[in-house]
Every structure is written in structure tokens, then in C-alpha cells.
XYZ file of C-alpha atoms in Angstrom:
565
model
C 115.077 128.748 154.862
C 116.900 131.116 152.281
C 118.732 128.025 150.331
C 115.656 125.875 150.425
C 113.275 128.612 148.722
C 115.475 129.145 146.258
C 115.901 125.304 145.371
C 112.591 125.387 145.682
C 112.575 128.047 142.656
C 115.442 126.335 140.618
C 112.855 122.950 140.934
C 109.926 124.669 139.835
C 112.101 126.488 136.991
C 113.068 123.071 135.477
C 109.871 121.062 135.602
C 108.434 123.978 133.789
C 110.770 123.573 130.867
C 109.818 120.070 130.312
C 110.825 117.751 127.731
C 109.720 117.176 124.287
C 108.002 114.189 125.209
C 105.689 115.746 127.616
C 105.161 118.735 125.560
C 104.406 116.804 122.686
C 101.361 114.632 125.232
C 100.199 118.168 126.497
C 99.893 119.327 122.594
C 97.885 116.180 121.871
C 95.859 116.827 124.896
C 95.031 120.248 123.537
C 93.822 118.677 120.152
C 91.541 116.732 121.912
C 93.304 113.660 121.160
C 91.599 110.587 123.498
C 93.446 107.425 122.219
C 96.539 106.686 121.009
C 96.865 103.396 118.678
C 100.314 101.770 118.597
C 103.499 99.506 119.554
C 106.129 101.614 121.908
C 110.293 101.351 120.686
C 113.366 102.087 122.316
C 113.286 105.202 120.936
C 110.245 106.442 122.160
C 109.794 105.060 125.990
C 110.029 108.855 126.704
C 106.845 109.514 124.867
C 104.694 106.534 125.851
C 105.939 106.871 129.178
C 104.250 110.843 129.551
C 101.070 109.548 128.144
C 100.761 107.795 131.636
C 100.149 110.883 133.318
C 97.873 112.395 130.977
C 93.864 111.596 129.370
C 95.296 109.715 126.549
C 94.370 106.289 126.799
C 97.070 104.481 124.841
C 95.782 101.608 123.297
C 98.902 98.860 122.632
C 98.231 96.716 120.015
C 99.965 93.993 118.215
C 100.769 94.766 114.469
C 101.636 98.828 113.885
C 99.631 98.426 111.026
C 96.553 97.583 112.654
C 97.698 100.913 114.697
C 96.888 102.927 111.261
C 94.060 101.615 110.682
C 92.547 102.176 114.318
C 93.873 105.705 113.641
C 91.779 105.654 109.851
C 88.305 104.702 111.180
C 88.470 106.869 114.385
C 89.216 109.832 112.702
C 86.853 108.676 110.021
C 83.714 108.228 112.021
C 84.841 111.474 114.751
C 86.480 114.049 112.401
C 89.177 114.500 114.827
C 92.536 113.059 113.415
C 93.334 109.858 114.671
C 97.009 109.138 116.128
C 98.581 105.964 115.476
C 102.945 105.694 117.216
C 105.803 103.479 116.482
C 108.905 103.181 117.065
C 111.753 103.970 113.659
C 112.361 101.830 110.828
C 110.366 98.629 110.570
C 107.625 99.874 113.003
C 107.269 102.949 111.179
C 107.067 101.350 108.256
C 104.168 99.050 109.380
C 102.390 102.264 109.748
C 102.860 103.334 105.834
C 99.424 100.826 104.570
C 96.531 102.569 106.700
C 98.578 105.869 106.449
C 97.888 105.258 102.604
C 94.277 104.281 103.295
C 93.801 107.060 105.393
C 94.933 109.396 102.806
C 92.799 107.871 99.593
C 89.761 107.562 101.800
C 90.332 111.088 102.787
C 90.128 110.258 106.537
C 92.305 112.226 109.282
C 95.337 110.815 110.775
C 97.954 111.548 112.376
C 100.613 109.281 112.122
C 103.749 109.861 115.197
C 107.636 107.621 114.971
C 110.700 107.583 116.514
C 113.670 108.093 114.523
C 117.486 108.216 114.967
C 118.969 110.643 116.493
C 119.808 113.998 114.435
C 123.735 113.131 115.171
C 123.348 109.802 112.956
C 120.817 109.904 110.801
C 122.724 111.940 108.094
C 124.788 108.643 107.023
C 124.079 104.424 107.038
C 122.613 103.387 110.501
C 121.123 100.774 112.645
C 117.577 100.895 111.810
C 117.915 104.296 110.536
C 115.812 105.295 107.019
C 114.287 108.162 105.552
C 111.109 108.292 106.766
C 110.174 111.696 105.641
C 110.610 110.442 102.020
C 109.038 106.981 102.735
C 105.622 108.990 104.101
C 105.656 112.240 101.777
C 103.524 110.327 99.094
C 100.837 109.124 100.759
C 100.180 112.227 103.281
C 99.621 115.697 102.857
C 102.571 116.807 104.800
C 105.566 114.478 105.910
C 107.917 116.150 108.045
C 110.672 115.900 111.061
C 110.825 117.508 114.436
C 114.277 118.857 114.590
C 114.083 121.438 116.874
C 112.397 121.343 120.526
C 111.099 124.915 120.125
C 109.086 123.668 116.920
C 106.353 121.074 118.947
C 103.879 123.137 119.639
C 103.601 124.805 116.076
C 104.034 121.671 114.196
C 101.773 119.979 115.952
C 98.811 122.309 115.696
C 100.093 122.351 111.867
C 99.581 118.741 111.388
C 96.290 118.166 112.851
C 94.972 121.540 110.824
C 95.923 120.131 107.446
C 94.564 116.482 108.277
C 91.485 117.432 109.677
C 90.366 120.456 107.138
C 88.942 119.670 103.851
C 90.165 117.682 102.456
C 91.150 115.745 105.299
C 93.999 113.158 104.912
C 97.045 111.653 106.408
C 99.642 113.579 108.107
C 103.488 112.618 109.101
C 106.006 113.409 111.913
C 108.685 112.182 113.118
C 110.559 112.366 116.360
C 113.975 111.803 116.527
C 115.336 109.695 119.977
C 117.572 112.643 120.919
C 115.062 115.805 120.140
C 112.360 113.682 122.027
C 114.648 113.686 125.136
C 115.716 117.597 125.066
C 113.699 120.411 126.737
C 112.380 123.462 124.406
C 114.762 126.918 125.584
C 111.898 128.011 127.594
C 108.305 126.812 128.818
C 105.717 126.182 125.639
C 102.721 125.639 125.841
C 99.954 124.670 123.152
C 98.589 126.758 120.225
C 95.211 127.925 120.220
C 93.062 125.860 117.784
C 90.919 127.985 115.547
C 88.639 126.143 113.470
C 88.091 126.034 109.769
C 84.800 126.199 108.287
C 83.452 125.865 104.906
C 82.188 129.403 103.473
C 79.202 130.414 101.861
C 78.717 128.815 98.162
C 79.271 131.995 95.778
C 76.275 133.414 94.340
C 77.504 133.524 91.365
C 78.362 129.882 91.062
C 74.930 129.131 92.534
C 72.932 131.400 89.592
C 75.472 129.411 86.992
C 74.640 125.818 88.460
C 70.529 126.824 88.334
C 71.108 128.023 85.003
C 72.429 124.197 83.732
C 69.676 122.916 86.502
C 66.642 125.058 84.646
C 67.511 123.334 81.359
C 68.090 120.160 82.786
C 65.398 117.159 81.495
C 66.485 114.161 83.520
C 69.095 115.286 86.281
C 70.432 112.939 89.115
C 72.177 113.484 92.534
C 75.471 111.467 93.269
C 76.179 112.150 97.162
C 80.119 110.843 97.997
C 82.580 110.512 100.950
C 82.644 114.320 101.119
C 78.793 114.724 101.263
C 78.627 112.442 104.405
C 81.633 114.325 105.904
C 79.728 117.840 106.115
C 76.207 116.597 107.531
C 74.339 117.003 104.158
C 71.789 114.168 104.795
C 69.202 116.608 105.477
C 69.931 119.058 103.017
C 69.734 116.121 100.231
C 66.543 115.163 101.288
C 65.376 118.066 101.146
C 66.888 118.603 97.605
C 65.835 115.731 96.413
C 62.178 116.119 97.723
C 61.943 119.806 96.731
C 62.750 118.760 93.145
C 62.169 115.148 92.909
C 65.276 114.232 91.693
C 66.674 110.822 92.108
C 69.477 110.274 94.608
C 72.513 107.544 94.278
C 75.613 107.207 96.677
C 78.786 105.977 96.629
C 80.283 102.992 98.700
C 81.854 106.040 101.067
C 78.495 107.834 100.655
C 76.257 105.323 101.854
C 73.499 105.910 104.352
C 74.319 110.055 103.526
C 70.785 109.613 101.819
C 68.712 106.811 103.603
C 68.099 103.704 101.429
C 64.267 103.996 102.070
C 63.513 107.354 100.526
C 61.580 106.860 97.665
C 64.143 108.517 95.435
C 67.029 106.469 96.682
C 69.054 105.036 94.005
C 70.794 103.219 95.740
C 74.956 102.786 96.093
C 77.024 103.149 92.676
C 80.926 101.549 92.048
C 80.471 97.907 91.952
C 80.066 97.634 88.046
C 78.997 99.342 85.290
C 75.741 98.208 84.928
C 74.656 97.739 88.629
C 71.050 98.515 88.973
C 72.223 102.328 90.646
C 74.114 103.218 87.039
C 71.279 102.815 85.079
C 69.514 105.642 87.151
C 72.692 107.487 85.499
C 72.065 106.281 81.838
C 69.498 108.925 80.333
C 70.273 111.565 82.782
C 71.463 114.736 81.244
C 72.965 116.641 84.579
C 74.906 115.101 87.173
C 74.652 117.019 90.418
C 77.852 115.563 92.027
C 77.607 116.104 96.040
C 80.827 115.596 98.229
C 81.840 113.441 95.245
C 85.809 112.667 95.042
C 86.987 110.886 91.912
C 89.414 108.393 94.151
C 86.023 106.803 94.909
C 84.569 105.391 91.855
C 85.669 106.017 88.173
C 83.284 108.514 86.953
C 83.453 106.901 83.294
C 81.556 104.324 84.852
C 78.173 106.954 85.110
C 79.825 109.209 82.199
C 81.171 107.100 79.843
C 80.845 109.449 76.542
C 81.794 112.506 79.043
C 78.932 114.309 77.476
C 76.466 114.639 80.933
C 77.013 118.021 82.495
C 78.401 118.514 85.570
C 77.176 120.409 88.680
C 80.485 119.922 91.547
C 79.170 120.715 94.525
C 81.823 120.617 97.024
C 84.452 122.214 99.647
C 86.944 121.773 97.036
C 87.834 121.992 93.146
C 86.962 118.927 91.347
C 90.233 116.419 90.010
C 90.438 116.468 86.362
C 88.964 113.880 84.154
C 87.879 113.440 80.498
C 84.527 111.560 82.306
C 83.773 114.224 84.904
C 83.907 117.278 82.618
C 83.142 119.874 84.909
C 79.929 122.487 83.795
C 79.746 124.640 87.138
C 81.732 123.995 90.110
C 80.246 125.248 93.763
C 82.377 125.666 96.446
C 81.458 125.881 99.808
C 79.637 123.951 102.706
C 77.576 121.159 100.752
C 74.369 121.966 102.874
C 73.987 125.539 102.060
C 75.324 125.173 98.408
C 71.970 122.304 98.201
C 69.983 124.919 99.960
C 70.816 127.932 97.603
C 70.747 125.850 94.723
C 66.910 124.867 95.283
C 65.974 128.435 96.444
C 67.657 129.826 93.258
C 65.461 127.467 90.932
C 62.141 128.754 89.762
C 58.881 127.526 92.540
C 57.287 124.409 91.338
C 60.136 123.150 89.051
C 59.897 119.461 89.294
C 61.951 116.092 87.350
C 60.722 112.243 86.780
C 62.346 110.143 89.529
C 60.774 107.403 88.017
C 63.787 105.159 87.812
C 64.112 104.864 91.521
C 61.425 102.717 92.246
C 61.983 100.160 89.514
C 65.624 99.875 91.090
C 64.741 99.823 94.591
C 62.400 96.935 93.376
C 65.584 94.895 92.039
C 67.438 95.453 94.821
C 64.484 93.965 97.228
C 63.636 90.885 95.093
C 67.575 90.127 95.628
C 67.503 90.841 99.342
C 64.167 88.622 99.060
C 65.681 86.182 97.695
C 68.448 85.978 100.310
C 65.927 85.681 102.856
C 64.093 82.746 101.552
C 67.417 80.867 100.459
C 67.983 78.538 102.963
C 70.951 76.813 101.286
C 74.131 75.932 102.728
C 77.007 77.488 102.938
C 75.166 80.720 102.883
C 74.633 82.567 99.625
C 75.897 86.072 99.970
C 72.416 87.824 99.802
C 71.004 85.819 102.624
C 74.385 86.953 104.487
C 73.920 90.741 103.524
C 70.028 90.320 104.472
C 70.214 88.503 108.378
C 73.255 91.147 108.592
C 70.658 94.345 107.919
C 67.931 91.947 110.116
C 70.040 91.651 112.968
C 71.581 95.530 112.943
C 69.700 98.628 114.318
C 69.676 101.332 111.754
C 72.507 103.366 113.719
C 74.741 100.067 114.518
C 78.201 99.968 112.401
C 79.350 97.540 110.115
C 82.530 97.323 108.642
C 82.930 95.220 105.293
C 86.632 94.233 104.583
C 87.583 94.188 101.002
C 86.990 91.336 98.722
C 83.683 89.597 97.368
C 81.896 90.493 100.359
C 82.334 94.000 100.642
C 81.070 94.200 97.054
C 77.887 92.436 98.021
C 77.386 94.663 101.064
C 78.253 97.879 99.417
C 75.549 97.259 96.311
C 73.260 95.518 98.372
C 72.986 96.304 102.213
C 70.104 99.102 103.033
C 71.651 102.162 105.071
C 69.662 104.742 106.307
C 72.901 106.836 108.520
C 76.183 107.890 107.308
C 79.038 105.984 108.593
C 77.208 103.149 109.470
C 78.213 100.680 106.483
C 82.014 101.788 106.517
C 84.317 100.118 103.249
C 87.630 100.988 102.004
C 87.008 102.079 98.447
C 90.233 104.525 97.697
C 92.831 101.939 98.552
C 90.512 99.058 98.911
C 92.913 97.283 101.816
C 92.226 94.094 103.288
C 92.383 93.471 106.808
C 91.018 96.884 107.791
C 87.741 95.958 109.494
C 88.971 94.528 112.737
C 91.205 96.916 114.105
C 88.687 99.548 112.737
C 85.937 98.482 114.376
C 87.952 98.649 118.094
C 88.403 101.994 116.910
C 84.305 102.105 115.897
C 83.875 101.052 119.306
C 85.544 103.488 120.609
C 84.516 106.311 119.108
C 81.196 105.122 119.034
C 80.899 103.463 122.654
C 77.018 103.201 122.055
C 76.574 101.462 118.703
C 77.017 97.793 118.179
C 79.817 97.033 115.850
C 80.696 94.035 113.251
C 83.428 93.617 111.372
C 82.470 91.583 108.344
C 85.403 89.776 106.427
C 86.349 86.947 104.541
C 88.660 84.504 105.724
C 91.472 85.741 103.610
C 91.217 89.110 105.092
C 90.278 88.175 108.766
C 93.933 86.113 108.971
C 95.684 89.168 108.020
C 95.444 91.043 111.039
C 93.432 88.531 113.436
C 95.803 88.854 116.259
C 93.935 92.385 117.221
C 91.454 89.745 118.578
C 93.987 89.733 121.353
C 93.806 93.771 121.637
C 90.004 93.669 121.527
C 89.725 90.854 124.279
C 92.446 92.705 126.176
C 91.112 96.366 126.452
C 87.262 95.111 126.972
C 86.067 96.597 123.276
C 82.917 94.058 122.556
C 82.730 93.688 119.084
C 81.754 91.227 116.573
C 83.707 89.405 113.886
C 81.869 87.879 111.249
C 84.207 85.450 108.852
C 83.060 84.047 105.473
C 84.390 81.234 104.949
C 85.195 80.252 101.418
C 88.931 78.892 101.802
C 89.841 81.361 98.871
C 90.453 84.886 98.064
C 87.160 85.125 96.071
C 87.014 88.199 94.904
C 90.281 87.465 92.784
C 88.325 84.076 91.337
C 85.311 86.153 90.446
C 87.737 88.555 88.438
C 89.697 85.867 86.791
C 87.081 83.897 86.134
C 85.266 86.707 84.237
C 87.754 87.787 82.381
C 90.012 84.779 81.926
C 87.570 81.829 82.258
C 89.892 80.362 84.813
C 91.532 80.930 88.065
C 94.139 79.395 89.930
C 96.570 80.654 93.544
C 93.795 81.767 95.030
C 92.847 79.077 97.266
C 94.071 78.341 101.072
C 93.568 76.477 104.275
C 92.164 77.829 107.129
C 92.511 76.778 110.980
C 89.556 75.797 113.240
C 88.532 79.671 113.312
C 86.258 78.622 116.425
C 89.097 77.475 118.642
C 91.162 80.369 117.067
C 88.951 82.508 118.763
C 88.537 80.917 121.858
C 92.363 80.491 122.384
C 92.403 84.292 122.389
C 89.505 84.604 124.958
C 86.789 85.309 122.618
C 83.391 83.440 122.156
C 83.676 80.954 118.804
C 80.133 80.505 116.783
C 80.127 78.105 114.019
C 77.597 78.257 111.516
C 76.162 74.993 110.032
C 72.867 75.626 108.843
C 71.150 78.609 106.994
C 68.619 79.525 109.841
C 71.858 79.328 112.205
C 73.460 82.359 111.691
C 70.745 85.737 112.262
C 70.221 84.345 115.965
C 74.123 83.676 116.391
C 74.144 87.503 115.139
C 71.884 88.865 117.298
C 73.325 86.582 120.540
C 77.028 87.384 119.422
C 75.744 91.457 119.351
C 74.338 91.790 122.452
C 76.766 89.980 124.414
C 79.506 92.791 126.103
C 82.477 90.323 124.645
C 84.306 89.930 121.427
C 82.982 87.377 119.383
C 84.039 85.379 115.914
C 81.179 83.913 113.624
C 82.544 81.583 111.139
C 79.963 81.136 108.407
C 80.768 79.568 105.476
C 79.533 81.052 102.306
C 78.978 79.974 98.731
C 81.136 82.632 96.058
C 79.071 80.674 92.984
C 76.708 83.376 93.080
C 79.203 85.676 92.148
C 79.307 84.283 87.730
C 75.431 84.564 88.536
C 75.126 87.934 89.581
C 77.312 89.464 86.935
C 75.814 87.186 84.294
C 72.654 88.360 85.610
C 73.589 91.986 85.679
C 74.938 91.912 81.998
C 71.701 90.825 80.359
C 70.135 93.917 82.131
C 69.147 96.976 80.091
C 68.661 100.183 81.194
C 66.696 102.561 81.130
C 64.111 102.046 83.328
């Protein structure tokens, strides 16, 4: 009885010292960490293989990069980091494009891969690169696990730095021998403590209502960063407390509902959109959540003689357009809050521009409506898109002439419901991200909408979506050409050539993968194909050709417009 009680004790001893593997899972765990996107290696079976026994749902999918972007929009929509694993060398490196994205659309990630072991990787081996270096410019800290004792503390370090303001990409990486190796003694997690925005200084806040009290004409642009801290409310009530006209950004949309009557609408398509010329007499620019990655501020600035207001968790970038008068840190909410309390009672501005361009925008959705020509004109797309989608259902528009229709044109009313990639601007983002939508979002419909050029670049996750049951929607425009690229050349060149392609029959596509194939053929064919395709619990692919000529139109159209209104 002796001998087997103390076997007993030597057992117990040694699954308490467990290996890096499963001490890396149970730190994950503790960050609250539900799904992990990615493609296992050789030199991670270790680590895949723990999940299995923990509340990680790892989600396998078919391209590593499609992994990254899963990661992107999951931590985008949940402000958790999403984790994205691969395997060394060219699986890691798959992960590099929505690391990237992550990190210029200042969404958290976490980004986990193998690597060689620490007795090889000093010199030329199989498979073996620096991965630190690769990942270092496109995250906020890149880094390797070299010692077993280290997990827990750089793991809590890595998920503090990509989810705190400003929240980006983060790097480690794991190497095959350090993965398999137990820490000297039992770890266990680090205690999360949470960072929080302060208080805006009072100071700052007297300065900004200074600029504010002199102001004739000011106007609110709400960004990424506006959306990210909850300020919705406090803009509205900003905005209605002053009557100042409100604009967005493509990553702000929805922060400040399209159907307030001082909605400006979004801002970052061109320089003369209807939005900018909200911008064109206004004397003070009360920048909310705004990051300069989004837009080019010269495109609402362009003498860099407006004043400034930065209100934000963080320092403004420099720029000779975004010349900074007073900048307010803190939370964005109680910076808006102070800011109006701080201004004299009954202090009031013209937001008489909004309605004109609210008008615009309407005729143009209007005139999608009524257009019953085929293929589809992009405004009838944008408008049976907004018809057929609750006010709290996500769509995702993949870059390219589409997205640039949806982000100027498509009413939002929620943040994070009309989701773009405007830092990077990558293609092929929207259907991997909207699995991760799904995910995070269980009880909002999703769409992905892409064109064809886009859809084909990561269209195998159709088999990842069928696979782990995530009903979504894919909606393809079809114009057998990478369209935004004609629109630019043809602008500025009066030409275009290499941009056009072939496409396969995207319905049995589809259908070969176990999803439901629509093809549009008619006008009035594709909002009841939407709204059939979105309530079904499947995956789904809507090919609907579309007609780019409107593209010269709108441009042409938009450059005999003058401002102000």
C-alpha cells in the first residue's frame, strides 16, 4: 500500500508540471479565448492536440490566411483578441496578410506558430526562417517563447498589448522543442486586470470649449476608434445638444445612425463625395475615435487651416492636414460629455448641410430601387442589400468597386454592422470574416458581399463554412474583372487593360462544396433570393451579375458637384 501511494504521489507530481502545450491551452482558456482559427503542422500536434480537452473550439480551415482573417473580424466585432495557429515557415507566413490587416485596422489578434527547434534555428534549416523579424512590422510586439517558465507571462503580455488601445496585432512563436518541455514547476495563468480609458483632463476639455466657443461652422468626424469605445450615444447626444453635423468613416459607420437628421453620412471614397462637402466651410473639426490610417485627412483639410479638436484614447499621428488645435485624451464618451457640459447653455451651430446630403444620397438609393436593368447597377445592389438586412444584421463588403459603393452609400444605423477593410484594404477578407461574424455574433444574419475577383481568392472557406454548420451568405458580383482597378485606370489613364478574367459556373461551384447556388437573371430576382438565401440555416452563394459602367458616371457625376450646401 506504501509503494502504491507514493506512485500515486510521483503521478500526481508530474501531471501537475505539464507541458508547454497544455499550459499554453489553459493560458488561452484564462483569456477567454473561445475559437481558435487555423491549419495544425508537425510542429505543433502537441498544441492542437491539448485544445481537445479544453473549451476552445478549434476551427480547421483551409488557407492559414483565411485563419488571420477569422482571427481580424472576431476580435474586431468582440474586443477580445482573436487567435489564428500554424505551423513554421510557409504556414506562418500565410498568416503575415490578415496579421497586417489586423494591425492597420487596429483590430486584436493574436497570431500563434510553430517554429524550429531552439537547437537549429540559429543556422540554415528545413523550413526554418525568422519569423520574429518577418512579423515585427506589422504587430505591436513580435516575439519567441524560449523558455517554458515564460508562457504564462508572455501570454497575458500579448493579449494586453493587442487588446488595449490601440488594439492591434500581436506575434509568438513556439518553437517544436520548447512546446514539448514542461515549465520547472506547476504555472498557472496570470490574473487579467483590465485597462480602462481615464477621465478626459479638465484642462484639455476647458482648451477644446475654448476653440468650440469661437467656432462658426464646426463638424463631428466619428472613426474606427469612436465605434470601439461605445460612443454612439454620447455622439448623439453631442450632436443633438449642439446641433452639429455628424460624418463617419468607412470603419466608423453605423457609430452615428444614418437616419439622424444630422448624419452626414460616411467620408473616404473621394474628395468630393457628398459627406466632404459637409467638411468644406467648416471651421473646427471635432475628430472622434478618428485614426489617420483610415482616410487621408487632406481629403476634409486640404489647406490644413481647419482646427482640430482630437478626441481620443490616444495622441493623434502627425500630419501637415490634421494640424492638431487641442488634443483630449481619455474615454471618447465622457470626453463628448464634458465637452458639451463645459460649453455655455443654449450654444447652438447650422447643421444645415445634412439634410441637403442625406437628400443626394436617397435620390441615388432611389434610383437603385427603380432601376430594373440588367446586370444590376450597383445602387440597386447596395439598396435590396439594406431592404433585405435588419438594422443589427452584418455585412461584410470585400474590397474593390463594391465596397466603395457600400461604404458611401449603404444606410447603417449600429456599429459593426457594415464591416470594410479600409487600413490595408485586402481582398478576400469577407468570407472567412463573416464565419468569424457568425461566430461571434451567433444571432445576427451575416453576408459577405464580394466581387468575383475577390470571392476566388479565398472561396475554398466555403468548405469550412459548410463543414462547421456557420450559415452565412455569400453574395458575388459578377463583372468578370477586377473593377475597381478599371474605374482607376480609366479615370486617370483613359484606358485599362489586365484586368479582366474568367470565372467558373459559381452556382455549381457552390453546390460542389455543399452549399445552396442562386443565380441571378433578372433585376427583381435578387432581394427575394436575399431574403430566402438569409433565412435559410445553410451557407449560400448568390451570383449576381452587375454592371461597373456606373462607376465613369458616378465620378463624372460627383465632379460637376459644388459644395457648399
Amino acid at each position: 500500500m506504501g509503494s502504491e501511494g507514493a506512485t500515486g504521489a510521483r503521478d500526481r507530481d508530474t501531471a501537475a508540471v505539464e507541458d508547454v502545450a497544455h499550459l499554453l491551452v489553459r493560458c488561452l482558456e484564462a483569456e477567454g479565448v473561445e475559437y481558435v482559427f487555423g491549419i495544425p503542422g508537425e510542429e505543433n500536434i502537441r498544441f492542437v492536440d491539448a485544445l481537445n480537452g479544453s473549451g476552445i473550439r478549434y476551427v480547421l480551415v483551409r488557407h492559414e490566411q483565411a485563419a488571420s482573417f477569422m482571427a481580424e473580424i472576431y476580435g474586431r466585432l468582440t474586443g477580445r483578441a482573436g487567435v489564428c495557429s500554424a505551423t513554421l515557415g510557409p504556414g506562418a507566413i500565410n498568416l503575415l496578410l490578415g496579421t497586417a490587416d489586423a494591425m492597420t485596422n487596429s483590430a486584436p489578434l493574436v497570431a500563434l506558430a510553430a517554429q524550429g527547434s531552439l537547437r537549429r534555428i540559429h543556422k540554415e534549416s528545413h523550413q526554418v526562417i525568422d519569423l520574429v523579424a518577418m512579423f515585427a512590422p506589422v504587430t505591436q510586439w513580435a516575439a519567441r517563447i524560449e523558455c517554458p517558465d515564460a508562457v504564462p507571462e508572455m501570454t497575458r503580455k500579448a493579449f494586453k498589448i493587442a487588446q488595449s488601445e490601440r488594439p492591434g496585432a500581436v506575434f509568438l512563436a513556439v518553437p517544436e522543442d520548447i512546446e514539448a518541455e514542461h515549465p520547472a514547476e506547476p504555472l498557472a495563468p496570470l490574473r487579467i486586470s483590465a485597462v480602462r480609458a481615464d477621465a478626459p483632463s479638465p484642462s484639455q476639455v476647458a482648451r477644446a470649449a475654448e476653440v468650440l466657443g469661437s467656432a462658426r461652422r464646426p463638424v463631428v468626424l466619428a472613426g474606427h476608434g469612436a465605434a470601439r469605445s461605445g460612443a454612439s450615444a454620447a455622439l448623439v447626444r453631442f450632436a443633438e445638444r449642439l446641433n452639429i453635423p455628424v460624418a463617419t468613416t468607412f470603419h466608423g459607420k453605423g457609430v452615428f445612425p444614418d437616419d439622424h437628421p444630422h448624419a452626414l453620412g460616411a467620408v473616404g471614397f473621394m474628395r468630393h463625395d457628398y459627406g466632404n462637402f459637409g467638411f468644406d466651410t467648416a471651421d473646427v473639426l471635432i475628430c472622434v475615435g478618428y485614426e489617420i490610417q483610415e482616410f487621408d485627412p487632406a481629403k476634409i483639410n486640404p489647406d490644413g487651416d481647419k482646427q482640430i479638436v482630437h478626441v481620443h484614447c490616444f495622441p493623434a499621428e502627425v500630419d501637415a492636414h490634421y494640424p492638431v488645435a487641442v488634443g483630449v485624451e481619455g474615454d471618447p464618451s465622457r470626453a463628448l460629455d464634458a465637452l458639451a457640459a463645459a460649453l455655455p447653455e443654449g450654444l447652438s451651430y447650422d447643421s444645415g448641410s445634412s439634410e441637403k446630403i442625406r437628400t443626394l444620397l436617397d435620390e441615388e438609393l432611389r434610383y437603385g430601387r427603380d432601376n430594373d436593368a440588367f446586370p444590376l447597377v450597383p445602387q440597386r445592389v447596395v439598396a435590396d442589400v439594406r431592404t433585405a438586412l435588419d438594422r443589427h444584421d452584418i455585412v461584410l463588403a470585400d474590397t474593390g468597386a463594391g465596397k466603395m459603393w457600400m461604404a458611401r452609400l449603404y444606410p447603417t444605423y449600429e456599429p459593426d454592422t457594415c464591416l470594410v477593410s479600409n487600413g490595408l484594404s485586402t481582398m478576400g477578407f469577407a468570407l472567412p470574416g463573416a464565419i468569424a461574424a457568425k461566430l461571434a455574433r451567433p444571432d445576427r444574419r451575416v453576408l459577405a458581399m464580394m466581387g468575383d475577383g475577390s470571392f476566388l481568392m479565398n472561396s475554398q472557406e466555403l468548405e469550412t463554412a459548410v463543414r462547421e454548420r456557420v450559415p452565412l451568405v455569400v453574395l458575388v458580383l459578377v463583372d468578370e474583372e477586377y473593377g475597381l482597378i478599371t474605374w482607376k485606370m480609366e479615370l486617370e489613364l483613359g484606358r485599362h487593360s489586365h484586368t479582366r478574367f474568367t470565372n467558373p459556373d459559381l452556382v455549381a461551384y457552390a453546390e460542389s462544396f455543399g452549399a445552396r447556388g442562386y443565380r441571378i437573371e433578372t433585376a427583381d430576382q435578387l432581394l427575394p433570393v436575399l431574403r430566402r438565401a438569409l433565412d435559410d440555416d445553410t451557407v449560400s452563394v448568390i451570383a449576381c451579375p452587375v454592371d461597373y459602367s456606373e462607376n465613369l458616371r458616378l465620378t463624372d457625376r460627383l465632379g460637376s458637384l459644388h459644395g457648399p450646401f
